[in-house]
PDB file of C-alpha atoms in Angstrom:
ATOM      1  CA  MET A   1      82.779-107.660  58.213  1.00 65.00           C
ATOM      2  CA  LEU A   2      79.966-108.403  55.758  1.00 77.00           C
ATOM      3  CA  THR A   3      76.997-106.115  56.489  1.00 87.00           C
ATOM      4  CA  ALA A   4      74.133-104.610  54.514  1.00 85.00           C
ATOM      5  CA  ARG A   5      75.923-101.267  54.618  1.00 90.00           C
ATOM      6  CA  SER A   6      79.255-102.622  53.373  1.00 92.00           C
ATOM      7  CA  LEU A   7      77.515-104.619  50.648  1.00 93.00           C
ATOM      8  CA  PHE A   8      75.582-101.670  49.285  1.00 94.00           C
ATOM      9  CA  GLN A   9      78.625 -99.419  49.581  1.00 95.00           C
ATOM     10  CA  GLU A  10      80.533-101.850  47.396  1.00 96.00           C
ATOM     11  CA  ILE A  11      77.744-101.834  44.810  1.00 96.00           C
ATOM     12  CA  LEU A  12      77.568 -98.028  44.963  1.00 96.00           C
ATOM     13  CA  ASP A  13      81.302 -97.581  44.440  1.00 96.00           C
ATOM     14  CA  ASP A  14      81.467 -99.569  41.187  1.00 97.00           C
ATOM     15  CA  ASP A  15      79.877 -98.099  38.047  1.00 97.00           C
ATOM     16  CA  GLU A  16      78.831-101.445  36.562  1.00 98.00           C
ATOM     17  CA  SER A  17      77.193-102.814  39.706  1.00 97.00           C
ATOM     18  CA  TYR A  18      75.585 -99.425  40.419  1.00 97.00           C
ATOM     19  CA  ARG A  19      74.231 -99.324  36.865  1.00 97.00           C
ATOM     20  CA  LEU A  20      72.690-102.778  37.243  1.00 98.00           C
ATOM     21  CA  PHE A  21      71.191-101.902  40.640  1.00 97.00           C
ATOM     22  CA  CYS A  22      69.635 -98.651  39.382  1.00 97.00           C
ATOM     23  CA  SER A  23      68.433-100.274  36.147  1.00 98.00           C
ATOM     24  CA  ILE A  24      66.656-103.060  38.036  1.00 97.00           C
ATOM     25  CA  ALA A  25      65.092-100.545  40.430  1.00 97.00           C
ATOM     26  CA  ALA A  26      64.049 -98.151  37.643  1.00 97.00           C
ATOM     27  CA  GLY A  27      62.475-100.964  35.629  1.00 96.00           C
ATOM     28  CA  GLY A  28      60.491-102.267  38.564  1.00 95.00           C
ATOM     29  CA  GLU A  29      59.222 -98.815  39.521  1.00 96.00           C
ATOM     30  CA  ALA A  30      58.211 -98.018  35.928  1.00 95.00           C
ATOM     31  CA  GLN A  31      56.324-101.321  35.732  1.00 95.00           C
ATOM     32  CA  GLY A  32      54.544-100.525  38.991  1.00 95.00           C
ATOM     33  CA  GLY A  33      53.630 -97.102  37.641  1.00 96.00           C
ATOM     34  CA  TRP A  34      52.055 -98.637  34.544  1.00 96.00           C
ATOM     35  CA  GLU A  35      50.124-101.223  36.555  1.00 97.00           C
ATOM     36  CA  ASN A  36      48.683 -98.641  38.951  1.00 97.00           C
ATOM     37  CA  GLY A  37      47.816 -96.322  36.072  1.00 97.00           C
ATOM     38  CA  ARG A  38      45.834 -99.059  34.337  1.00 97.00           C
ATOM     39  CA  ILE A  39      44.091-100.072  37.556  1.00 97.00           C
ATOM     40  CA  ALA A  40      43.103 -96.450  38.194  1.00 97.00           C
ATOM     41  CA  ALA A  41      41.609 -96.272  34.693  1.00 97.00           C
ATOM     42  CA  LEU A  42      39.620 -99.500  35.162  1.00 97.00           C
ATOM     43  CA  VAL A  43      38.285 -99.042  38.719  1.00 97.00           C
ATOM     44  CA  PRO A  44      34.651-100.199  38.972  1.00 96.00           C
ATOM     45  CA  ASP A  45      31.964 -97.656  39.764  1.00 95.00           C
ATOM     46  CA  SER A  46      31.578 -99.022  43.292  1.00 94.00           C
ATOM     47  CA  GLN A  47      35.166 -97.986  44.108  1.00 95.00           C
ATOM     48  CA  ARG A  48      35.556 -94.838  41.993  1.00 95.00           C
ATOM     49  CA  ALA A  49      36.639 -92.837  45.052  1.00 93.00           C
ATOM     50  CA  LEU A  50      39.828 -94.932  45.069  1.00 96.00           C
ATOM     51  CA  ALA A  51      40.846 -93.990  41.533  1.00 96.00           C
ATOM     52  CA  PRO A  52      42.737 -90.767  42.420  1.00 96.00           C
ATOM     53  CA  LYS A  53      44.700 -92.575  45.144  1.00 97.00           C
ATOM     54  CA  ILE A  54      45.606 -95.452  42.841  1.00 97.00           C
ATOM     55  CA  ALA A  55      46.670 -92.923  40.199  1.00 96.00           C
ATOM     56  CA  ARG A  56      48.760 -91.115  42.831  1.00 96.00           C
ATOM     57  CA  HIS A  57      50.385 -94.435  43.732  1.00 97.00           C
ATOM     58  CA  GLY A  58      51.254 -94.967  40.077  1.00 97.00           C
ATOM     59  CA  ALA A  59      52.607 -91.424  39.738  1.00 96.00           C
ATOM     60  CA  ASP A  60      54.876 -92.014  42.728  1.00 97.00           C
ATOM     61  CA  GLU A  61      56.220 -95.215  41.157  1.00 97.00           C
ATOM     62  CA  ASP A  62      56.856 -93.417  37.863  1.00 97.00           C
ATOM     63  CA  LYS A  63      58.683 -90.705  39.799  1.00 97.00           C
ATOM     64  CA  HIS A  64      60.885 -93.294  41.502  1.00 97.00           C
ATOM     65  CA  GLY A  65      61.794 -94.740  38.113  1.00 97.00           C
ATOM     66  CA  ARG A  66      62.816 -91.263  36.941  1.00 97.00           C
ATOM     67  CA  ILE A  67      64.886 -90.787  40.088  1.00 97.00           C
ATOM     68  CA  PHE A  68      66.878 -93.968  39.500  1.00 97.00           C
ATOM     69  CA  ARG A  69      67.436 -93.008  35.869  1.00 97.00           C
ATOM     70  CA  ALA A  70      68.556 -89.533  36.957  1.00 97.00           C
ATOM     71  CA  LEU A  71      71.031 -91.063  39.414  1.00 97.00           C
ATOM     72  CA  MET A  72      72.600 -92.960  36.540  1.00 97.00           C
ATOM     73  CA  HIS A  73      72.617 -89.851  34.344  1.00 96.00           C
ATOM     74  CA  ARG A  74      74.416 -87.895  37.064  1.00 95.00           C
ATOM     75  CA  ARG A  75      77.210 -90.423  37.046  1.00 95.00           C
ATOM     76  CA  GLY A  76      77.344 -90.498  33.260  1.00 96.00           C
ATOM     77  CA  ILE A  77      76.218 -94.106  32.843  1.00 96.00           C
ATOM     78  CA  GLU A  78      73.401 -95.524  30.744  1.00 95.00           C
ATOM     79  CA  PRO A  79      70.772 -98.057  31.887  1.00 96.00           C
ATOM     80  CA  VAL A  80      71.488-101.704  31.167  1.00 96.00           C
ATOM     81  CA  GLU A  81      68.946-104.313  30.090  1.00 95.00           C
ATOM     82  CA  VAL A  82      67.449-105.946  33.164  1.00 96.00           C
ATOM     83  CA  PRO A  83      68.157-109.703  33.337  1.00 96.00           C
ATOM     84  CA  PRO A  84      64.760-111.456  33.343  1.00 96.00           C
ATOM     85  CA  GLU A  85      65.621-113.534  36.425  1.00 97.00           C
ATOM     86  CA  THR A  86      66.034-110.287  38.410  1.00 97.00           C
ATOM     87  CA  ASP A  87      62.704-108.752  37.307  1.00 96.00           C
ATOM     88  CA  TYR A  88      60.747-108.942  40.580  1.00 96.00           C
ATOM     89  CA  THR A  89      57.502-107.407  39.299  1.00 93.00           C
ATOM     90  CA  MET A  90      57.284-109.556  36.172  1.00 93.00           C
ATOM     91  CA  ILE A  91      58.071-112.763  38.060  1.00 96.00           C
ATOM     92  CA  LEU A  92      55.336-111.945  40.587  1.00 95.00           C
ATOM     93  CA  GLU A  93      52.894-111.441  37.709  1.00 92.00           C
ATOM     94  CA  ARG A  94      53.884-114.737  36.064  1.00 92.00           C
ATOM     95  CA  ARG A  95      53.291-116.564  39.345  1.00 91.00           C
ATOM     96  CA  GLY A  96      49.780-115.180  39.601  1.00 89.00           C
ATOM     97  CA  ILE A  97      50.435-112.620  42.337  1.00 91.00           C
ATOM     98  CA  GLY A  98      48.530-109.440  41.573  1.00 89.00           C
ATOM     99  CA  LEU A  99      46.295-108.704  38.596  1.00 94.00           C
ATOM    100  CA  PRO A 100      47.258-110.310  35.265  1.00 93.00           C
ATOM    101  CA  HIS A 101      48.616-107.901  32.671  1.00 93.00           C
ATOM    102  CA  ALA A 102      46.164-109.317  30.119  1.00 93.00           C
ATOM    103  CA  VAL A 103      43.355-108.001  32.303  1.00 94.00           C
ATOM    104  CA  LEU A 104      45.022-104.612  32.720  1.00 96.00           C
ATOM    105  CA  ARG A 105      45.557-104.225  28.965  1.00 95.00           C
ATOM    106  CA  ALA A 106      41.874-104.823  28.277  1.00 93.00           C
ATOM    107  CA  GLU A 107      39.240-102.108  28.500  1.00 90.00           C
ATOM    108  CA  GLU A 108      36.788-104.011  30.692  1.00 95.00           C
ATOM    109  CA  PRO A 109      36.174-102.487  34.139  1.00 96.00           C
ATOM    110  CA  LEU A 110      37.690-104.392  37.024  1.00 97.00           C
ATOM    111  CA  THR A 111      35.540-106.058  39.657  1.00 96.00           C
ATOM    112  CA  GLU A 112      35.438-105.142  43.317  1.00 96.00           C
ATOM    113  CA  ARG A 113      37.277-108.393  44.062  1.00 96.00           C
ATOM    114  CA  ASP A 114      40.006-107.319  41.621  1.00 97.00           C
ATOM    115  CA  ILE A 115      40.486-104.151  43.668  1.00 97.00           C
ATOM    116  CA  VAL A 116      40.680-106.209  46.864  1.00 97.00           C
ATOM    117  CA  ALA A 117      43.299-108.449  45.210  1.00 97.00           C
ATOM    118  CA  TYR A 118      45.281-105.428  44.016  1.00 97.00           C
ATOM    119  CA  LEU A 119      45.342-103.894  47.503  1.00 98.00           C
ATOM    120  CA  ALA A 120      46.263-107.194  49.175  1.00 98.00           C
ATOM    121  CA  HIS A 121      49.131-107.721  46.743  1.00 97.00           C
ATOM    122  CA  SER A 122      50.252-104.113  47.237  1.00 97.00           C
ATOM    123  CA  ARG A 123      50.117-104.426  51.026  1.00 98.00           C
ATOM    124  CA  VAL A 124      52.600-107.331  50.803  1.00 98.00           C
ATOM    125  CA  THR A 125      54.980-105.822  48.256  1.00 97.00           C
ATOM    126  CA  GLU A 126      54.916-102.386  49.876  1.00 97.00           C
ATOM    127  CA  GLN A 127      55.910-104.006  53.175  1.00 97.00           C
ATOM    128  CA  ARG A 128      59.019-105.317  51.440  1.00 97.00           C
ATOM    129  CA  ALA A 129      59.730-102.001  49.710  1.00 96.00           C
ATOM    130  CA  SER A 130      59.238 -99.992  52.886  1.00 97.00           C
ATOM    131  CA  GLU A 131      61.588-102.230  54.878  1.00 97.00           C
ATOM    132  CA  GLN A 132      64.272-102.028  52.206  1.00 96.00           C
ATOM    133  CA  MET A 133      64.049 -98.252  51.955  1.00 97.00           C
ATOM    134  CA  ASP A 134      64.096 -97.905  55.750  1.00 97.00           C
ATOM    135  CA  MET A 135      67.342 -99.879  55.757  1.00 96.00           C
ATOM    136  CA  LEU A 136      68.884 -97.783  52.982  1.00 95.00           C
ATOM    137  CA  THR A 137      67.795 -94.569  54.679  1.00 96.00           C
ATOM    138  CA  GLN A 138      69.363 -95.686  57.955  1.00 95.00           C
ATOM    139  CA  HIS A 139      72.708 -96.335  56.284  1.00 94.00           C
ATOM    140  CA  PHE A 140      72.719 -93.901  53.333  1.00 95.00           C
ATOM    141  CA  GLY A 141      70.175 -91.192  54.112  1.00 94.00           C
ATOM    142  CA  ASP A 142      72.954 -88.613  54.409  1.00 95.00           C
ATOM    143  CA  HIS A 143      75.029 -89.882  51.466  1.00 94.00           C
ATOM    144  CA  PRO A 144      75.951 -86.991  49.121  1.00 93.00           C
ATOM    145  CA  GLU A 145      75.062 -88.902  45.954  1.00 94.00           C
ATOM    146  CA  VAL A 146      72.004 -91.001  46.836  1.00 96.00           C
ATOM    147  CA  GLY A 147      70.826 -89.668  50.196  1.00 96.00           C
ATOM    148  CA  ARG A 148      68.145 -87.286  48.929  1.00 95.00           C
ATOM    149  CA  ALA A 149      66.714 -89.901  46.574  1.00 96.00           C
ATOM    150  CA  VAL A 150      66.670 -92.566  49.267  1.00 97.00           C
ATOM    151  CA  ARG A 151      64.859 -90.281  51.728  1.00 97.00           C
ATOM    152  CA  MET A 152      62.217 -89.245  49.195  1.00 96.00           C
ATOM    153  CA  ILE A 153      61.482 -92.800  48.081  1.00 97.00           C
ATOM    154  CA  CYS A 154      61.405 -94.025  51.692  1.00 97.00           C
ATOM    155  CA  HIS A 155      58.788 -91.389  52.548  1.00 96.00           C
ATOM    156  CA  ASP A 156      56.661 -92.406  49.562  1.00 97.00           C
ATOM    157  CA  GLU A 157      56.869 -96.125  50.349  1.00 97.00           C
ATOM    158  CA  ALA A 158      55.696 -95.465  53.909  1.00 97.00           C
ATOM    159  CA  ASN A 159      52.713 -93.575  52.436  1.00 97.00           C
ATOM    160  CA  HIS A 160      51.940 -96.455  50.079  1.00 97.00           C
ATOM    161  CA  LEU A 161      51.984 -98.969  52.923  1.00 97.00           C
ATOM    162  CA  ALA A 162      49.755 -96.771  55.090  1.00 97.00           C
ATOM    163  CA  TYR A 163      47.284 -96.389  52.212  1.00 97.00           C
ATOM    164  CA  CYS A 164      47.077-100.164  51.749  1.00 98.00           C
ATOM    165  CA  HIS A 165      46.375-100.728  55.447  1.00 98.00           C
ATOM    166  CA  GLU A 166      43.657 -98.078  55.559  1.00 97.00           C
ATOM    167  CA  GLU A 167      41.856 -99.148  52.393  1.00 97.00           C
ATOM    168  CA  LEU A 168      41.982-102.861  53.219  1.00 98.00           C
ATOM    169  CA  LEU A 169      40.523-102.179  56.656  1.00 98.00           C
ATOM    170  CA  ARG A 170      37.744-100.167  55.002  1.00 97.00           C
ATOM    171  CA  LEU A 171      36.994-103.040  52.622  1.00 97.00           C
ATOM    172  CA  ALA A 172      37.156-105.576  55.466  1.00 97.00           C
ATOM    173  CA  ALA A 173      34.522-103.563  57.335  1.00 97.00           C
ATOM    174  CA  ALA A 174      32.408-103.651  54.154  1.00 96.00           C
ATOM    175  CA  GLY A 175      32.341-107.470  54.215  1.00 96.00           C
ATOM    176  CA  HIS A 176      35.520-108.522  52.397  1.00 97.00           C
ATOM    177  CA  GLY A 177      37.447-109.624  55.488  1.00 97.00           C
ATOM    178  CA  ARG A 178      37.786-113.350  54.711  1.00 97.00           C
ATOM    179  CA  THR A 179      38.744-112.699  51.103  1.00 97.00           C
ATOM    180  CA  ILE A 180      41.346-110.148  52.195  1.00 98.00           C
ATOM    181  CA  GLN A 181      42.967-112.504  54.693  1.00 97.00           C
ATOM    182  CA  ALA A 182      43.091-115.348  52.162  1.00 97.00           C
ATOM    183  CA  LEU A 183      44.613-113.105  49.475  1.00 97.00           C
ATOM    184  CA  LEU A 184      47.124-111.604  51.897  1.00 98.00           C
ATOM    185  CA  ARG A 185      48.344-115.040  52.963  1.00 97.00           C
ATOM    186  CA  GLU A 186      48.566-116.286  49.386  1.00 97.00           C
ATOM    187  CA  SER A 187      50.417-113.158  48.253  1.00 97.00           C
ATOM    188  CA  ALA A 188      52.840-113.207  51.192  1.00 98.00           C
ATOM    189  CA  LEU A 189      53.796-116.863  50.794  1.00 97.00           C
ATOM    190  CA  GLY A 190      54.293-116.404  47.064  1.00 97.00           C
ATOM    191  CA  GLU A 191      56.227-113.152  47.443  1.00 98.00           C
ATOM    192  CA  ILE A 192      58.800-114.540  49.859  1.00 97.00           C
ATOM    193  CA  ASP A 193      59.691-117.275  47.360  1.00 98.00           C
ATOM    194  CA  VAL A 194      60.010-114.733  44.547  1.00 98.00           C
ATOM    195  CA  TYR A 195      62.067-112.419  46.753  1.00 98.00           C
ATOM    196  CA  ARG A 196      64.476-115.259  47.548  1.00 98.00           C
ATOM    197  CA  ASP A 197      64.867-116.223  43.908  1.00 98.00           C
ATOM    198  CA  VAL A 198      65.351-112.646  42.730  1.00 98.00           C
ATOM    199  CA  SER A 199      67.801-111.905  45.561  1.00 98.00           C
ATOM    200  CA  LEU A 200      69.884-114.923  44.594  1.00 98.00           C
ATOM    201  CA  ALA A 201      69.868-113.847  40.956  1.00 98.00           C
ATOM    202  CA  VAL A 202      70.828-110.250  41.746  1.00 98.00           C
ATOM    203  CA  MET A 203      73.639-111.347  44.056  1.00 97.00           C
ATOM    204  CA  ALA A 204      74.946-113.742  41.392  1.00 97.00           C
ATOM    205  CA  HIS A 205      75.155-110.912  38.878  1.00 98.00           C
ATOM    206  CA  MET A 206      76.745-108.559  41.410  1.00 97.00           C
ATOM    207  CA  GLY A 207      79.243-111.238  42.394  1.00 96.00           C
ATOM    208  CA  ARG A 208      80.378-111.637  38.795  1.00 97.00           C
ATOM    209  CA  ILE A 209      80.702-107.885  38.291  1.00 98.00           C
ATOM    210  CA  LEU A 210      82.550-107.293  41.561  1.00 97.00           C
ATOM    211  CA  ARG A 211      84.527-110.551  41.408  1.00 97.00           C
ATOM    212  CA  TRP A 212      83.541-111.714  44.843  1.00 96.00           C
ATOM    213  CA  PRO A 213      85.552-114.620  46.209  1.00 96.00           C
ATOM    214  CA  ARG A 214      83.711-117.928  46.455  1.00 95.00           C
ATOM    215  CA  ALA A 215      83.495-117.725  50.270  1.00 95.00           C
ATOM    216  CA  LYS A 216      81.825-114.305  50.165  1.00 95.00           C
ATOM    217  CA  ALA A 217      79.313-115.411  47.543  1.00 95.00           C
ATOM    218  CA  ALA A 218      78.551-118.523  49.577  1.00 96.00           C
ATOM    219  CA  ALA A 219      78.014-116.456  52.733  1.00 95.00           C
ATOM    220  CA  LEU A 220      75.582-114.144  50.934  1.00 96.00           C
ATOM    221  CA  THR A 221      73.722-117.090  49.435  1.00 97.00           C
ATOM    222  CA  ALA A 222      73.424-118.682  52.867  1.00 97.00           C
ATOM    223  CA  GLY A 223      72.135-115.415  54.279  1.00 96.00           C
ATOM    224  CA  ILE A 224      69.424-115.160  51.623  1.00 97.00           C
ATOM    225  CA  HIS A 225      68.316-118.735  52.318  1.00 98.00           C
ATOM    226  CA  ALA A 226      68.294-118.037  56.065  1.00 97.00           C
ATOM    227  CA  VAL A 227      66.002-115.022  55.591  1.00 97.00           C
ATOM    228  CA  HIS A 228      63.710-117.144  53.443  1.00 98.00           C
ATOM    229  CA  ALA A 229      63.597-119.902  56.046  1.00 98.00           C
ATOM    230  CA  TYR A 230      62.685-117.370  58.743  1.00 97.00           C
ATOM    231  CA  GLU A 231      59.929-115.949  56.564  1.00 98.00           C
ATOM    232  CA  ARG A 232      58.538-119.391  55.728  1.00 97.00           C
ATOM    233  CA  LEU A 233      58.456-120.297  59.418  1.00 97.00           C
ATOM    234  CA  GLY A 234      56.420-117.252  60.407  1.00 96.00           C
ATOM    235  CA  GLY A 235      58.108-114.040  59.349  1.00 97.00           C
ATOM    236  CA  TRP A 236      55.529-113.757  56.564  1.00 97.00           C
ATOM    237  CA  ARG A 237      52.908-112.880  59.171  1.00 97.00           C
ATOM    238  CA  ARG A 238      54.195-109.309  59.397  1.00 97.00           C
ATOM    239  CA  MET A 239      53.033-108.919  55.781  1.00 97.00           C
ATOM    240  CA  VAL A 240      49.418-109.897  56.428  1.00 97.00           C
ATOM    241  CA  SER A 241      48.490-108.047  59.622  1.00 97.00           C
ATOM    242  CA  LEU A 242      46.332-104.943  59.287  1.00 97.00           C
ATOM    243  CA  ARG A 243      46.231-101.927  61.578  1.00 96.00           C
ATOM    244  CA  MET A 244      44.980 -98.398  61.159  1.00 96.00           C
ATOM    245  CA  PRO A 245      48.041 -96.304  60.224  1.00 94.00           C
ATOM    246  CA  GLU A 246      49.113 -93.072  61.847  1.00 91.00           C
ATOM    247  CA  ARG A 247      49.302 -91.547  58.358  1.00 88.00           C
ATOM    248  CA  ARG A 248      45.629 -91.284  57.380  1.00 92.00           C
ATOM    249  CA  ASP A 249      44.646 -90.531  53.773  1.00 91.00           C
ATOM    250  CA  ALA A 250      48.338 -90.888  52.900  1.00 93.00           C
ATOM    251  CA  LEU A 251      47.728 -90.688  49.138  1.00 93.00           C
ATOM    252  CA  GLY A 252      45.074 -88.008  49.262  1.00 84.00           C
ATOM    253  CA  GLY A 253      47.278 -85.121  48.148  1.00 65.00           C
ATOM    254  CA  PRO A 254      49.295 -84.200  45.058  1.00 63.00           C
ATOM    255  CA  VAL A 255      52.371 -86.197  44.087  1.00 61.00           C
ATOM    256  CA  THR A 256      55.701 -84.627  45.068  1.00 64.00           C
ATOM    257  CA  THR A 257      57.973 -83.890  42.135  1.00 60.00           C
ATOM    258  CA  ALA A 258      61.336 -85.343  41.244  1.00 56.00           C
ATOM    259  CA  ALA A 259      62.552 -82.248  39.379  1.00 54.00           C
ATOM    260  CA  GLU A 260      65.542 -81.893  41.693  1.00 51.00           C
ATOM    261  CA  PHE A 261      66.949 -85.169  40.338  1.00 52.00           C
ATOM    262  CA  ALA A 262      66.676 -84.251  36.658  1.00 44.00           C
TER     263      ALA A 262
END
């Protein structure tokens, strides 16, 4: 039976597919770390209190990248170049979701609206990341090779999502509510298209590596399109709601280390 667990187990068991999976994940996390680091450096004076939390977010993403690279090192495999059609973070940036890299490379302070846009984009993408890590933790949280990494990253992603909820609610109370809702909707509708396209590209590469039969590849493709259809019809709404999280000040402390994965 074709399930999320059996699919990931198949990817995990093969060195080439595992290398591609970890390389894609490591690249995306490293990119997220750079973006958050630049945003933290460019926060406007009106939001300076956010800078340490944004920096903590970036440090977590950098740590996740190191974890995925360490997982490859443990198995004795080297990272592979990430196919551009599977680069989720860069495709989001090219489609105008999040802050442009040209802005982040400059030395001009960001505006308060830029910070609102960053948090709205993060609230959407962290929803996706948190759901994916919850799924992996459910199926592989006790796995001897990847279980510890999966649990640590899952915990961090839940913190990131909680932080986005709390800070967006604070900014909504300060008068940014309409802007936040518009940006959340725009980001969510754009992200679900990117997620579909990247999922199809990743599955195509995995199918070639693992030599999936045509029927299996077709079933996975149909499943990806079905998820996208559900999200277009209304599933995207889960990405735009805001509620005060149980984890308050989730990024207020020091970053946990990844030394155990070195």
